[in-house]
Amino acid sequence: MTLEFRVQHDVATDASPAPTRSERTGLRGFLDRLADRRAAARVRRVEARLQELGELEHLLSDARGVVERGWIQHAWFAYLDEHGRMRKATSAAAMDVQGRPLVAACLVGAVVSAAGGPHAVHSPRVQHSLDLVWHALAVDEGAPVLWCPAPDVRMGRVRDLTSWNDAPARTSAEVAGLLLTAERVAVQESARLQDVVGARSRA
């Protein structure tokens, strides 16, 4: 027995498929291309942020090592002068430390030192690392990090970190622990960004 398939005459078997999204022209095509460019820009921004977070995690780990080797209060740095005597430098005299043997650092000074020294104090690496440290101190873990606050807000946060470091009962172990928490915040922020990207790609 032979089975025979018949095609109804009203079925357009040779009809061209509908244009794909990338082939659309006119206004729709323009909007498609615009949306693609915006999506690509978002991906690049997220990739750059993820790379930066990895670098900041390493910087904070290095800062923790600085504190574990030597920690001070009421100054940013302790260093040896040309006569081998220990000197302390506040934020106002931080440049005096450049090129000299570092003996100890406070919380903020350790981050600055790990980033390369006082000349790097205004660099994005230092500023964003301090964003993570302040977040670790003041915000519940798992909440998104607020980057690039207003200059006066950022200065207020640095004062918060300095006051916390200089508290009478503070210990070097607590300062190192806060930096470790900030490293964990960097990891959590990376995971959160990856989840956001994944959710958008599935939408």
mmCIF file of C-alpha atoms in Angstrom:
data_model
loop_
_atom_site.group_PDB
_atom_site.id
_atom_site.type_symbol
_atom_site.label_atom_id
_atom_site.label_comp_id
_atom_site.label_asym_id
_atom_site.label_seq_id
_atom_site.Cartn_x
_atom_site.Cartn_y
_atom_site.Cartn_z
ATOM 1 C CA MET A 1 0.000 0.000 0.000
ATOM 2 C CA THR A 2 1.424 3.406 -1.000
ATOM 3 C CA LEU A 3 0.811 6.486 1.054
ATOM 4 C CA GLU A 4 0.368 9.617 -0.999
ATOM 5 C CA PHE A 5 0.637 13.090 0.498
ATOM 6 C CA ARG A 6 -1.273 15.802 -1.239
ATOM 7 C CA VAL A 7 -0.659 19.481 -0.775
ATOM 8 C CA GLN A 8 -3.677 21.690 -0.674
ATOM 9 C CA HIS A 9 -3.636 24.290 -3.448
ATOM 10 C CA ASP A 10 -4.156 27.160 -1.033
ATOM 11 C CA VAL A 11 -0.922 26.451 0.855
ATOM 12 C CA ALA A 12 1.904 28.696 -0.378
ATOM 13 C CA THR A 13 4.765 26.181 -0.141
ATOM 14 C CA ASP A 14 7.272 28.533 -1.782
ATOM 15 C CA ALA A 15 6.399 31.594 0.290
ATOM 16 C CA SER A 16 9.389 33.546 1.543
ATOM 17 C CA PRO A 17 9.864 33.544 5.343
ATOM 18 C CA ALA A 18 9.104 36.706 7.246
ATOM 19 C CA PRO A 19 12.094 39.048 7.540
ATOM 20 C CA THR A 20 14.213 38.349 10.596
ATOM 21 C CA ARG A 21 14.833 41.066 13.114
ATOM 22 C CA SER A 22 18.277 41.833 11.678
ATOM 23 C CA GLU A 23 16.866 42.188 8.150
ATOM 24 C CA ARG A 24 14.132 44.667 8.934
ATOM 25 C CA THR A 25 14.452 48.043 7.254
ATOM 26 C CA GLY A 26 13.137 51.516 7.799
ATOM 27 C CA LEU A 27 12.201 52.695 11.270
ATOM 28 C CA ARG A 28 11.940 49.169 12.676
ATOM 29 C CA GLY A 29 15.406 48.352 11.422
ATOM 30 C CA PHE A 30 16.811 51.547 12.901
ATOM 31 C CA LEU A 31 15.209 50.786 16.269
ATOM 32 C CA ASP A 32 16.568 47.228 16.135
ATOM 33 C CA ARG A 33 20.093 48.477 15.488
ATOM 34 C CA LEU A 34 19.780 51.077 18.244
ATOM 35 C CA ALA A 35 18.613 48.421 20.708
ATOM 36 C CA ASP A 36 21.499 46.147 19.680
ATOM 37 C CA ARG A 37 24.045 48.924 20.219
ATOM 38 C CA ARG A 38 22.605 49.727 23.631
ATOM 39 C CA ALA A 39 22.646 46.058 24.623
ATOM 40 C CA ALA A 40 26.254 45.715 23.482
ATOM 41 C CA ALA A 41 27.214 48.845 25.451
ATOM 42 C CA ARG A 42 25.542 47.413 28.569
ATOM 43 C CA VAL A 43 27.484 44.181 28.165
ATOM 44 C CA ARG A 44 30.764 46.098 27.792
ATOM 45 C CA ARG A 45 30.014 48.138 30.925
ATOM 46 C CA VAL A 46 29.218 45.032 32.933
ATOM 47 C CA GLU A 47 32.328 43.235 31.674
ATOM 48 C CA ALA A 48 34.458 46.258 32.623
ATOM 49 C CA ARG A 49 32.873 46.396 36.080
ATOM 50 C CA LEU A 50 33.420 42.660 36.605
ATOM 51 C CA GLN A 51 37.065 43.013 35.644
ATOM 52 C CA GLU A 52 37.434 45.984 37.997
ATOM 53 C CA LEU A 53 35.796 44.094 40.862
ATOM 54 C CA GLY A 54 38.314 41.288 40.433
ATOM 55 C CA GLU A 55 41.146 43.816 40.587
ATOM 56 C CA LEU A 56 39.625 45.533 43.633
ATOM 57 C CA GLU A 57 39.315 42.211 45.433
ATOM 58 C CA HIS A 58 43.071 41.668 44.973
ATOM 59 C CA LEU A 59 43.835 45.242 46.062
ATOM 60 C CA LEU A 60 41.811 44.788 49.258
ATOM 61 C CA SER A 61 43.614 41.522 49.942
ATOM 62 C CA ASP A 62 46.930 43.385 49.602
ATOM 63 C CA ALA A 63 45.629 46.107 51.947
ATOM 64 C CA ARG A 64 44.773 43.429 54.486
ATOM 65 C CA GLY A 65 48.366 42.233 54.241
ATOM 66 C CA VAL A 66 49.581 45.790 54.947
ATOM 67 C CA VAL A 67 47.465 45.952 58.129
ATOM 68 C CA GLU A 68 48.607 42.506 59.241
ATOM 69 C CA ARG A 69 52.243 43.635 58.951
ATOM 70 C CA GLY A 70 51.664 46.854 60.888
ATOM 71 C CA TRP A 71 48.650 48.918 61.931
ATOM 72 C CA ILE A 72 48.361 52.391 63.465
ATOM 73 C CA GLN A 73 45.747 54.848 64.656
ATOM 74 C CA HIS A 74 45.472 58.654 64.392
ATOM 75 C CA ALA A 75 47.655 58.778 61.255
ATOM 76 C CA TRP A 76 47.584 57.259 57.796
ATOM 77 C CA PHE A 77 51.126 55.913 57.728
ATOM 78 C CA ALA A 78 54.145 55.177 59.876
ATOM 79 C CA TYR A 79 57.450 55.144 57.994
ATOM 80 C CA LEU A 80 61.204 55.311 58.511
ATOM 81 C CA ASP A 81 62.924 58.580 57.684
ATOM 82 C CA GLU A 82 66.447 58.932 56.271
ATOM 83 C CA HIS A 83 67.899 58.485 59.786
ATOM 84 C CA GLY A 84 65.961 55.284 60.443
ATOM 85 C CA ARG A 85 63.581 56.949 62.858
ATOM 86 C CA MET A 86 59.887 56.132 62.751
ATOM 87 C CA ARG A 87 57.653 59.000 61.670
ATOM 88 C CA LYS A 88 53.892 59.262 61.321
ATOM 89 C CA ALA A 89 52.101 60.969 58.465
ATOM 90 C CA THR A 90 48.496 62.140 58.433
ATOM 91 C CA SER A 91 46.503 62.461 55.219
ATOM 92 C CA ALA A 92 47.794 66.026 54.829
ATOM 93 C CA ALA A 93 51.417 64.810 54.874
ATOM 94 C CA ALA A 94 50.856 61.536 53.043
ATOM 95 C CA MET A 95 53.274 62.432 50.245
ATOM 96 C CA ASP A 96 56.132 62.391 52.795
ATOM 97 C CA VAL A 97 55.840 58.601 52.765
ATOM 98 C CA GLN A 98 56.461 58.192 49.051
ATOM 99 C CA GLY A 99 59.581 56.118 48.473
ATOM 100 C CA ARG A 100 60.237 55.463 52.180
ATOM 101 C CA PRO A 101 60.026 52.142 54.065
ATOM 102 C CA LEU A 102 56.468 51.694 55.330
ATOM 103 C CA VAL A 103 56.168 50.444 58.907
ATOM 104 C CA ALA A 104 52.393 50.553 59.416
ATOM 105 C CA ALA A 105 49.161 52.030 58.070
ATOM 106 C CA CYS A 106 45.610 52.708 59.166
ATOM 107 C CA LEU A 107 42.592 51.285 57.350
ATOM 108 C CA VAL A 108 42.455 53.999 54.675
ATOM 109 C CA GLY A 109 46.239 54.249 54.467
ATOM 110 C CA ALA A 110 46.494 50.511 53.847
ATOM 111 C CA VAL A 111 44.162 50.781 50.853
ATOM 112 C CA VAL A 112 46.169 53.727 49.502
ATOM 113 C CA SER A 113 49.432 51.837 50.008
ATOM 114 C CA ALA A 114 48.100 48.713 48.277
ATOM 115 C CA ALA A 115 47.089 50.842 45.284
ATOM 116 C CA GLY A 116 50.642 52.118 44.840
ATOM 117 C CA GLY A 117 51.112 54.794 47.480
ATOM 118 C CA PRO A 118 50.014 58.361 48.201
ATOM 119 C CA HIS A 119 50.200 59.472 44.549
ATOM 120 C CA ALA A 120 47.279 57.089 43.861
ATOM 121 C CA VAL A 121 45.001 58.477 46.576
ATOM 122 C CA HIS A 122 42.557 60.092 44.097
ATOM 123 C CA SER A 123 42.633 57.220 41.588
ATOM 124 C CA PRO A 124 39.433 55.294 40.785
ATOM 125 C CA ARG A 125 41.022 52.128 42.230
ATOM 126 C CA VAL A 126 41.409 53.748 45.643
ATOM 127 C CA GLN A 127 38.031 55.493 45.546
ATOM 128 C CA HIS A 128 36.149 52.364 44.499
ATOM 129 C CA SER A 129 38.042 50.223 47.027
ATOM 130 C CA LEU A 130 36.971 52.633 49.764
ATOM 131 C CA ASP A 131 33.396 52.397 48.454
ATOM 132 C CA LEU A 132 33.594 48.647 49.079
ATOM 133 C CA VAL A 133 35.155 49.052 52.531
ATOM 134 C CA TRP A 134 32.515 51.582 53.601
ATOM 135 C CA HIS A 135 29.800 49.282 52.239
ATOM 136 C CA ALA A 136 31.260 46.411 54.280
ATOM 137 C CA LEU A 137 31.148 48.610 57.391
ATOM 138 C CA ALA A 138 27.771 50.314 57.019
ATOM 139 C CA VAL A 139 25.491 48.298 54.695
ATOM 140 C CA ASP A 140 23.982 44.831 54.978
ATOM 141 C CA GLU A 141 25.816 42.258 52.893
ATOM 142 C CA GLY A 142 24.047 41.416 49.653
ATOM 143 C CA ALA A 143 22.784 44.944 48.996
ATOM 144 C CA PRO A 144 24.011 46.580 45.753
ATOM 145 C CA VAL A 145 27.085 48.760 46.113
ATOM 146 C CA LEU A 146 26.544 52.478 45.541
ATOM 147 C CA TRP A 147 29.435 53.639 43.377
ATOM 148 C CA CYS A 148 30.723 57.179 42.863
ATOM 149 C CA PRO A 149 28.823 59.114 45.521
ATOM 150 C CA ALA A 150 29.017 62.898 45.539
ATOM 151 C CA PRO A 151 32.429 64.264 46.635
ATOM 152 C CA ASP A 152 31.151 65.511 49.999
ATOM 153 C CA VAL A 153 29.478 62.142 50.644
ATOM 154 C CA ARG A 154 32.692 60.314 49.774
ATOM 155 C CA MET A 155 34.684 62.542 52.122
ATOM 156 C CA GLY A 156 32.141 61.801 54.835
ATOM 157 C CA ARG A 157 32.626 58.094 54.245
ATOM 158 C CA VAL A 158 36.402 58.435 54.530
ATOM 159 C CA ARG A 159 35.850 60.217 57.851
ATOM 160 C CA ASP A 160 33.580 57.333 58.935
ATOM 161 C CA LEU A 161 36.315 54.818 58.127
ATOM 162 C CA THR A 162 38.974 56.918 59.879
ATOM 163 C CA SER A 163 36.836 57.331 63.011
ATOM 164 C CA TRP A 164 36.109 53.613 63.064
ATOM 165 C CA ASN A 165 39.830 52.825 62.707
ATOM 166 C CA ASP A 166 40.740 55.253 65.536
ATOM 167 C CA ALA A 167 38.162 54.024 68.058
ATOM 168 C CA PRO A 168 39.931 53.369 71.399
ATOM 169 C CA ALA A 169 39.004 49.699 71.591
ATOM 170 C CA ARG A 170 39.729 48.939 67.927
ATOM 171 C CA THR A 171 42.186 46.138 67.118
ATOM 172 C CA SER A 172 44.260 45.333 64.063
ATOM 173 C CA ALA A 173 42.391 42.029 63.763
ATOM 174 C CA GLU A 174 39.088 43.906 63.428
ATOM 175 C CA VAL A 175 40.552 46.158 60.728
ATOM 176 C CA ALA A 176 41.876 43.159 58.806
ATOM 177 C CA GLY A 177 38.477 41.505 59.245
ATOM 178 C CA LEU A 178 36.687 44.508 57.757
ATOM 179 C CA LEU A 179 38.974 44.393 54.714
ATOM 180 C CA LEU A 180 38.215 40.680 54.352
ATOM 181 C CA THR A 181 34.496 41.494 54.446
ATOM 182 C CA ALA A 182 35.075 44.124 51.744
ATOM 183 C CA GLU A 183 36.731 41.433 49.593
ATOM 184 C CA ARG A 184 33.606 39.327 50.056
ATOM 185 C CA VAL A 185 31.447 42.312 49.057
ATOM 186 C CA ALA A 186 33.416 42.525 45.781
ATOM 187 C CA VAL A 187 32.713 38.832 45.108
ATOM 188 C CA GLN A 188 29.015 39.246 45.937
ATOM 189 C CA GLU A 189 28.727 42.316 43.705
ATOM 190 C CA SER A 190 30.268 40.338 40.828
ATOM 191 C CA ALA A 191 27.746 37.547 41.340
ATOM 192 C CA ARG A 192 24.866 40.049 41.484
ATOM 193 C CA LEU A 193 25.921 41.661 38.201
ATOM 194 C CA GLN A 194 26.205 38.270 36.525
ATOM 195 C CA ASP A 195 22.704 37.385 37.745
ATOM 196 C CA VAL A 196 21.337 40.659 36.323
ATOM 197 C CA VAL A 197 22.954 39.976 32.946
ATOM 198 C CA GLY A 198 21.598 36.419 32.946
ATOM 199 C CA ALA A 199 18.082 37.599 33.761
ATOM 200 C CA ARG A 200 18.163 40.159 30.937
ATOM 201 C CA SER A 201 19.398 37.596 28.430
ATOM 202 C CA ARG A 202 16.533 35.256 29.362
ATOM 203 C CA ALA A 203 13.910 38.027 29.156
#
